[in-house]
């Protein structure tokens, strides 16, 4: 759990972070979003003390991080940046093993952990173990970057626009993989981006920042349902607002209970986003779809008219 | 609180040198070593006021930094450097007026440390002013003029190095001219061979693969060794064809060796300069109907010029130094004066040779840097 | 053995042959220069001269390497950043001073002999080493430094494990330049009272003995080439990861 309390940071006359307070729950995926200069990167860096706030405090699991030695603090957290920053003179294996080596893990454990992480990030261990960063593509390098951040089993993962420099297809793939890793490991993730769609896709909670001030802190559907003012509305993008709302709700949430006949055709899993459900209805030319639960048992029926219910 | 740690460090060094090291050295004649004269002894009023700018330099480290402070520091530092020269010259004249003509007064180690500290303070101030390259070099030139003023005004004539000069005015002038001739004579074949070679090396990789390793080997061979190794073949040549006027010693081996050393920077920089011309620019020129020769003259040459001039700068600075070494094989020049002083244990003669060589190298370097900087501002 | 290793081995063998086998060449020089009473320099063995020469070059280079790298490191740390401009300016400007003039100036300043020459050579070697250390450390990408800090490396660990290894090729290039220049300047140091491989050359030039000159010049040239090739190999070893 990460608690920001009155965090303020100034660079000369410019206020980068202005009295920000909110709490990230244990295991949550929190996205910090805002335009350039909104202070999101600066705020992220206060968590691992790459930036020291001028006022306020940050508590991790109740402990004020200022009480710890910075290097100790950072070894307990993962850190991924946009430009990756792999050590060019070290192999992939040695890069990933950076923090475990600093912590003095036994060699065998390190080796196994590297293999485990490479498989998790879909990097063929045999092929890439002894490769050097310059031999990898941008997407592969960032996978190594994420693996390196996760190597010492941190409870908190900090990510500063990690996928912004990648092409859209690789970005989408990595976003999905990150979401999977989050579900599997339960790591608390604080993720900075300027891309609202990325935020809506990945976040449990979104913190919207404007010129260093926290404008809204809420779950994606709440941001879409009750945006806190024009700034948030503009950030989301007013066009296709409805479609974005459909993207964050699922079929299971809006399906009506079973009552009589079940529509024909392939049923949708309950966790399908409504946007996809709409697409299916259009493709099949129907206004009703069957919905099933995680075990494949019928759970309800989704009607087109339910999609436009407020 | 110390605001400028560089200036503070320089001030400390300067004060320590002024207190502990000799400002001048006075010897009754050439052969005996000098009696040390501290700065305090040389501060005869009103000439002692020449070190007044030093007071600012002692106070400046504690002032809040800003353009005004930096400008004042530069001014004070240059005035101090010049003032120290004036003071040294005056005191030498004072000592000479009541001593035999054979007596000599030379700069002491304290003088050199103080001068260096003052000049470095000026350098630090110029840096803090954050000037563009061309104004920066202009300020440097201005400072050089201020430092040269006492020399040109005859203020320093009683210092031993200038007494040596006075004794050898013609020899010195000849040596300077000779030094220039050696460098210039080597420059012609260097450019005639080096520039086309560079163009060729850029267009055909294979040429580069042969030429660069050879030139690199030449660069690695120490100059005195190359002069020595040229001795035998050139002497043999001279023996076979005396009418050609070649010799194993003197101007010929010097010019040949200098040319060989100068080729690498020129060839490398011509090739690199041409390499830096973006292909689309060349293509556009051809597209406009220019012939290959016109493309070369109007596109390649202007765009590659700054890099080429940098290579020329490196070449010339290197050549000034090599010409000094060439004095060992009888080529003459300022090196001859320097080595004559070394062999005869006449230390002021060594200075008379070595200091002008250094000044010449620095001047050539500055002039070409200015040329490159000025080029950078004009549209390609 | 790949190309680089082969060339170095050949050069070392050639140098060894010249240094140890010079006396064997006496008949050759006698035949080339029949008029010379002494066709072979026998004032000292070439082995002793080479050892003295290497001692001068080695001592000055080693001192300059330690002092220069430390200075370069200090000036690129936040605490020393204020000094960087002046240090870089001195290093750049100092390299326009011809080394022979710097060597000669050691005499009026400190007298004749090995110590003034050593000081002059050390000071001159400092310049490219400091310049290249600063350039090399500056060349480490910011992203690499940021992730090193973010992962929890201490400043010294970052310097030792990341910055210096990545800067090593550039630093080595500076050391190489300094050493090669020093070999030449050390030869000229025979004119300021130091016994080096320049001695046969100087004596030969003064006494019109071409054989002496060639012998001294050949060994000095071979020595410079061996050291240069050695540094080339060292640089290749240090940047092996780049060519993977």
PDB file of N, CA and C in Angstrom, chain A residues 221-271:
ATOM      1  N   UNK A 221     -14.473   3.307 -14.736  1.00  0.00           N
ATOM      2  CA  UNK A 221     -15.867   3.522 -15.068  1.00  0.00           C
ATOM      3  C   UNK A 221     -16.425   4.752 -14.359  1.00  0.00           C
ATOM      4  N   UNK A 222     -15.846   5.039 -13.197  1.00  0.00           N
ATOM      5  CA  UNK A 222     -16.314   6.247 -12.507  1.00  0.00           C
ATOM      6  C   UNK A 222     -15.822   7.501 -13.202  1.00  0.00           C
ATOM      7  N   UNK A 223     -14.617   7.419 -13.724  1.00  0.00           N
ATOM      8  CA  UNK A 223     -14.111   8.576 -14.463  1.00  0.00           C
ATOM      9  C   UNK A 223     -15.005   8.818 -15.676  1.00  0.00           C
ATOM     10  N   UNK A 224     -15.418   7.735 -16.299  1.00  0.00           N
ATOM     11  CA  UNK A 224     -16.254   7.893 -17.488  1.00  0.00           C
ATOM     12  C   UNK A 224     -17.678   8.284 -17.114  1.00  0.00           C
ATOM     13  N   UNK A 225     -18.148   7.769 -15.990  1.00  0.00           N
ATOM     14  CA  UNK A 225     -19.510   8.096 -15.595  1.00  0.00           C
ATOM     15  C   UNK A 225     -19.600   9.499 -15.017  1.00  0.00           C
ATOM     16  N   UNK A 226     -18.627   9.873 -14.203  1.00  0.00           N
ATOM     17  CA  UNK A 226     -18.658  11.184 -13.540  1.00  0.00           C
ATOM     18  C   UNK A 226     -17.336  11.898 -13.646  1.00  0.00           C
ATOM     19  N   UNK A 227     -16.973  12.355 -14.826  1.00  0.00           N
ATOM     20  CA  UNK A 227     -15.686  13.054 -14.958  1.00  0.00           C
ATOM     21  C   UNK A 227     -15.697  14.341 -14.151  1.00  0.00           C
ATOM     22  N   UNK A 228     -14.582  14.628 -13.474  1.00  0.00           N
ATOM     23  CA  UNK A 228     -14.530  15.811 -12.612  1.00  0.00           C
ATOM     24  C   UNK A 228     -14.160  17.043 -13.414  1.00  0.00           C
ATOM     25  N   UNK A 229     -15.020  17.462 -14.304  1.00  0.00           N
ATOM     26  CA  UNK A 229     -14.775  18.724 -14.991  1.00  0.00           C
ATOM     27  C   UNK A 229     -14.276  18.574 -16.407  1.00  0.00           C
ATOM     28  N   UNK A 230     -14.149  19.682 -17.082  1.00  0.00           N
ATOM     29  CA  UNK A 230     -13.782  19.694 -18.489  1.00  0.00           C
ATOM     30  C   UNK A 230     -12.389  19.143 -18.742  1.00  0.00           C
ATOM     31  N   UNK A 231     -11.481  19.371 -17.789  1.00  0.00           N
ATOM     32  CA  UNK A 231     -10.111  18.894 -17.990  1.00  0.00           C
ATOM     33  C   UNK A 231     -10.106  17.382 -18.193  1.00  0.00           C
ATOM     34  N   UNK A 232     -10.849  16.696 -17.325  1.00  0.00           N
ATOM     35  CA  UNK A 232     -10.884  15.236 -17.421  1.00  0.00           C
ATOM     36  C   UNK A 232     -11.606  14.813 -18.691  1.00  0.00           C
ATOM     37  N   UNK A 233     -12.669  15.527 -18.985  1.00  0.00           N
ATOM     38  CA  UNK A 233     -13.426  15.198 -20.196  1.00  0.00           C
ATOM     39  C   UNK A 233     -12.527  15.318 -21.441  1.00  0.00           C
ATOM     40  N   UNK A 234     -11.764  16.416 -21.488  1.00  0.00           N
ATOM     41  CA  UNK A 234     -10.900  16.622 -22.649  1.00  0.00           C
ATOM     42  C   UNK A 234      -9.797  15.586 -22.710  1.00  0.00           C
ATOM     43  N   UNK A 235      -9.324  15.185 -21.530  1.00  0.00           N
ATOM     44  CA  UNK A 235      -8.241  14.203 -21.489  1.00  0.00           C
ATOM     45  C   UNK A 235      -8.721  12.860 -22.041  1.00  0.00           C
ATOM     46  N   UNK A 236      -9.943  12.496 -21.676  1.00  0.00           N
ATOM     47  CA  UNK A 236     -10.485  11.236 -22.193  1.00  0.00           C
ATOM     48  C   UNK A 236     -10.724  11.364 -23.686  1.00  0.00           C
ATOM     49  N   UNK A 237     -11.152  12.548 -24.076  1.00  0.00           N
ATOM     50  CA  UNK A 237     -11.502  12.743 -25.483  1.00  0.00           C
ATOM     51  C   UNK A 237     -12.999  12.632 -25.627  1.00  0.00           C
ATOM     52  N   UNK A 238     -13.645  13.733 -26.032  1.00  0.00           N
ATOM     53  CA  UNK A 238     -15.089  13.732 -25.996  1.00  0.00           C
ATOM     54  C   UNK A 238     -15.708  12.862 -27.078  1.00  0.00           C
ATOM     55  N   UNK A 239     -15.001  12.677 -28.191  1.00  0.00           N
ATOM     56  CA  UNK A 239     -15.546  11.786 -29.214  1.00  0.00           C
ATOM     57  C   UNK A 239     -15.480  10.358 -28.715  1.00  0.00           C
ATOM     58  N   UNK A 240     -16.425   9.560 -29.143  1.00  0.00           N
ATOM     59  CA  UNK A 240     -16.422   8.128 -28.799  1.00  0.00           C
ATOM     60  C   UNK A 240     -16.426   7.900 -27.295  1.00  0.00           C
ATOM     61  N   UNK A 241     -16.991   8.892 -26.543  1.00  0.00           N
ATOM     62  CA  UNK A 241     -17.089   8.706 -25.094  1.00  0.00           C
ATOM     63  C   UNK A 241     -17.879   7.442 -24.796  1.00  0.00           C
ATOM     64  N   UNK A 242     -18.998   7.306 -25.523  1.00  0.00           N
ATOM     65  CA  UNK A 242     -19.865   6.169 -25.271  1.00  0.00           C
ATOM     66  C   UNK A 242     -19.138   4.854 -25.476  1.00  0.00           C
ATOM     67  N   UNK A 243     -18.337   4.768 -26.545  1.00  0.00           N
ATOM     68  CA  UNK A 243     -17.628   3.524 -26.818  1.00  0.00           C
ATOM     69  C   UNK A 243     -16.609   3.237 -25.714  1.00  0.00           C
ATOM     70  N   UNK A 244     -16.003   4.277 -25.185  1.00  0.00           N
ATOM     71  CA  UNK A 244     -15.037   4.047 -24.098  1.00  0.00           C
ATOM     72  C   UNK A 244     -15.747   3.531 -22.854  1.00  0.00           C
ATOM     73  N   UNK A 245     -16.942   4.045 -22.614  1.00  0.00           N
ATOM     74  CA  UNK A 245     -17.704   3.519 -21.474  1.00  0.00           C
ATOM     75  C   UNK A 245     -18.010   2.056 -21.690  1.00  0.00           C
ATOM     76  N   UNK A 246     -18.366   1.732 -22.930  1.00  0.00           N
ATOM     77  CA  UNK A 246     -18.668   0.329 -23.210  1.00  0.00           C
ATOM     78  C   UNK A 246     -17.430  -0.540 -23.015  1.00  0.00           C
ATOM     79  N   UNK A 247     -16.252   0.035 -23.228  1.00  0.00           N
ATOM     80  CA  UNK A 247     -15.033  -0.766 -23.127  1.00  0.00           C
ATOM     81  C   UNK A 247     -14.728  -1.165 -21.699  1.00  0.00           C
ATOM     82  N   UNK A 248     -15.218  -0.394 -20.715  1.00  0.00           N
ATOM     83  CA  UNK A 248     -14.828  -0.714 -19.339  1.00  0.00           C
ATOM     84  C   UNK A 248     -15.868  -1.514 -18.576  1.00  0.00           C
ATOM     85  N   UNK A 249     -17.018  -1.717 -19.190  1.00  0.00           N
ATOM     86  CA  UNK A 249     -17.987  -2.582 -18.510  1.00  0.00           C
ATOM     87  C   UNK A 249     -18.043  -3.921 -19.215  1.00  0.00           C
ATOM     88  N   UNK A 250     -18.542  -4.941 -18.481  1.00  0.00           N
ATOM     89  CA  UNK A 250     -18.542  -6.279 -19.071  1.00  0.00           C
ATOM     90  C   UNK A 250     -19.952  -6.793 -19.298  1.00  0.00           C
ATOM     91  N   UNK A 251     -20.029  -7.802 -20.157  1.00  0.00           N
ATOM     92  CA  UNK A 251     -21.340  -8.389 -20.509  1.00  0.00           C
ATOM     93  C   UNK A 251     -22.022  -8.943 -19.276  1.00  0.00           C
ATOM     94  N   UNK A 252     -21.251  -9.595 -18.437  1.00  0.00           N
ATOM     95  CA  UNK A 252     -21.854 -10.210 -17.256  1.00  0.00           C
ATOM     96  C   UNK A 252     -22.550  -9.208 -16.360  1.00  0.00           C
ATOM     97  N   UNK A 253     -22.017  -7.952 -16.312  1.00  0.00           N
ATOM     98  CA  UNK A 253     -22.606  -6.961 -15.409  1.00  0.00           C
ATOM     99  C   UNK A 253     -23.974  -6.491 -15.879  1.00  0.00           C
ATOM    100  N   UNK A 254     -24.204  -6.498 -17.203  1.00  0.00           N
ATOM    101  CA  UNK A 254     -25.459  -5.938 -17.697  1.00  0.00           C
ATOM    102  C   UNK A 254     -26.434  -6.986 -18.211  1.00  0.00           C
ATOM    103  N   UNK A 255     -26.011  -8.257 -18.161  1.00  0.00           N
ATOM    104  CA  UNK A 255     -26.916  -9.285 -18.678  1.00  0.00           C
ATOM    105  C   UNK A 255     -28.136  -9.427 -17.773  1.00  0.00           C
ATOM    106  N   UNK A 256     -29.320  -9.662 -18.403  1.00  0.00           N
ATOM    107  CA  UNK A 256     -30.526  -9.929 -17.597  1.00  0.00           C
ATOM    108  C   UNK A 256     -30.512 -11.390 -17.178  1.00  0.00           C
ATOM    109  N   UNK A 257     -31.125 -11.675 -16.041  1.00  0.00           N
ATOM    110  CA  UNK A 257     -31.141 -13.088 -15.602  1.00  0.00           C
ATOM    111  C   UNK A 257     -31.901 -13.949 -16.605  1.00  0.00           C
ATOM    112  N   UNK A 258     -31.543 -15.261 -16.582  1.00  0.00           N
ATOM    113  CA  UNK A 258     -32.203 -16.194 -17.498  1.00  0.00           C
ATOM    114  C   UNK A 258     -33.693 -16.233 -17.221  1.00  0.00           C
ATOM    115  N   UNK A 259     -34.436 -16.112 -18.310  1.00  0.00           N
ATOM    116  CA  UNK A 259     -35.892 -16.110 -18.146  1.00  0.00           C
ATOM    117  C   UNK A 259     -36.502 -16.643 -19.431  1.00  0.00           C
ATOM    118  N   UNK A 260     -36.528 -17.965 -19.515  1.00  0.00           N
ATOM    119  CA  UNK A 260     -37.109 -18.523 -20.727  1.00  0.00           C
ATOM    120  C   UNK A 260     -36.048 -18.846 -21.735  1.00  0.00           C
ATOM    121  N   UNK A 261     -36.299 -18.470 -22.983  1.00  0.00           N
ATOM    122  CA  UNK A 261     -35.429 -18.945 -24.065  1.00  0.00           C
ATOM    123  C   UNK A 261     -34.054 -18.268 -24.041  1.00  0.00           C
ATOM    124  N   UNK A 262     -33.054 -19.061 -24.472  1.00  0.00           N
ATOM    125  CA  UNK A 262     -31.684 -18.544 -24.612  1.00  0.00           C
ATOM    126  C   UNK A 262     -31.422 -18.305 -26.095  1.00  0.00           C
ATOM    127  N   UNK A 263     -30.890 -17.155 -26.469  1.00  0.00           N
ATOM    128  CA  UNK A 263     -30.681 -16.899 -27.899  1.00  0.00           C
ATOM    129  C   UNK A 263     -29.703 -17.900 -28.496  1.00  0.00           C
ATOM    130  N   UNK A 264     -29.815 -18.092 -29.819  1.00  0.00           N
ATOM    131  CA  UNK A 264     -28.890 -18.987 -30.508  1.00  0.00           C
ATOM    132  C   UNK A 264     -27.522 -18.338 -30.641  1.00  0.00           C
ATOM    133  N   UNK A 265     -26.629 -19.163 -31.104  1.00  0.00           N
ATOM    134  CA  UNK A 265     -25.310 -18.611 -31.446  1.00  0.00           C
ATOM    135  C   UNK A 265     -24.327 -18.750 -30.284  1.00  0.00           C
ATOM    136  N   UNK A 266     -23.101 -18.570 -30.611  1.00  0.00           N
ATOM    137  CA  UNK A 266     -21.998 -18.703 -29.656  1.00  0.00           C
ATOM    138  C   UNK A 266     -22.204 -17.740 -28.486  1.00  0.00           C
ATOM    139  N   UNK A 267     -22.198 -18.240 -27.265  1.00  0.00           N
ATOM    140  CA  UNK A 267     -22.390 -17.320 -26.123  1.00  0.00           C
ATOM    141  C   UNK A 267     -21.100 -16.541 -25.833  1.00  0.00           C
ATOM    142  N   UNK A 268     -21.277 -15.413 -25.149  1.00  0.00           N
ATOM    143  CA  UNK A 268     -20.103 -14.607 -24.776  1.00  0.00           C
ATOM    144  C   UNK A 268     -19.695 -14.888 -23.338  1.00  0.00           C
ATOM    145  N   UNK A 269     -18.384 -14.947 -23.061  1.00  0.00           N
ATOM    146  CA  UNK A 269     -17.971 -15.043 -21.657  1.00  0.00           C
ATOM    147  C   UNK A 269     -18.399 -13.787 -20.905  1.00  0.00           C
ATOM    148  N   UNK A 270     -18.656 -13.964 -19.609  1.00  0.00           N
ATOM    149  CA  UNK A 270     -19.168 -12.860 -18.796  1.00  0.00           C
ATOM    150  C   UNK A 270     -18.230 -11.667 -18.729  1.00  0.00           C
ATOM    151  N   UNK A 271     -16.919 -11.909 -18.905  1.00  0.00           N
ATOM    152  CA  UNK A 271     -15.999 -10.787 -18.761  1.00  0.00           C
ATOM    153  C   UNK A 271     -15.700 -10.083 -20.085  1.00  0.00           C
TER     154      UNK A 271
END
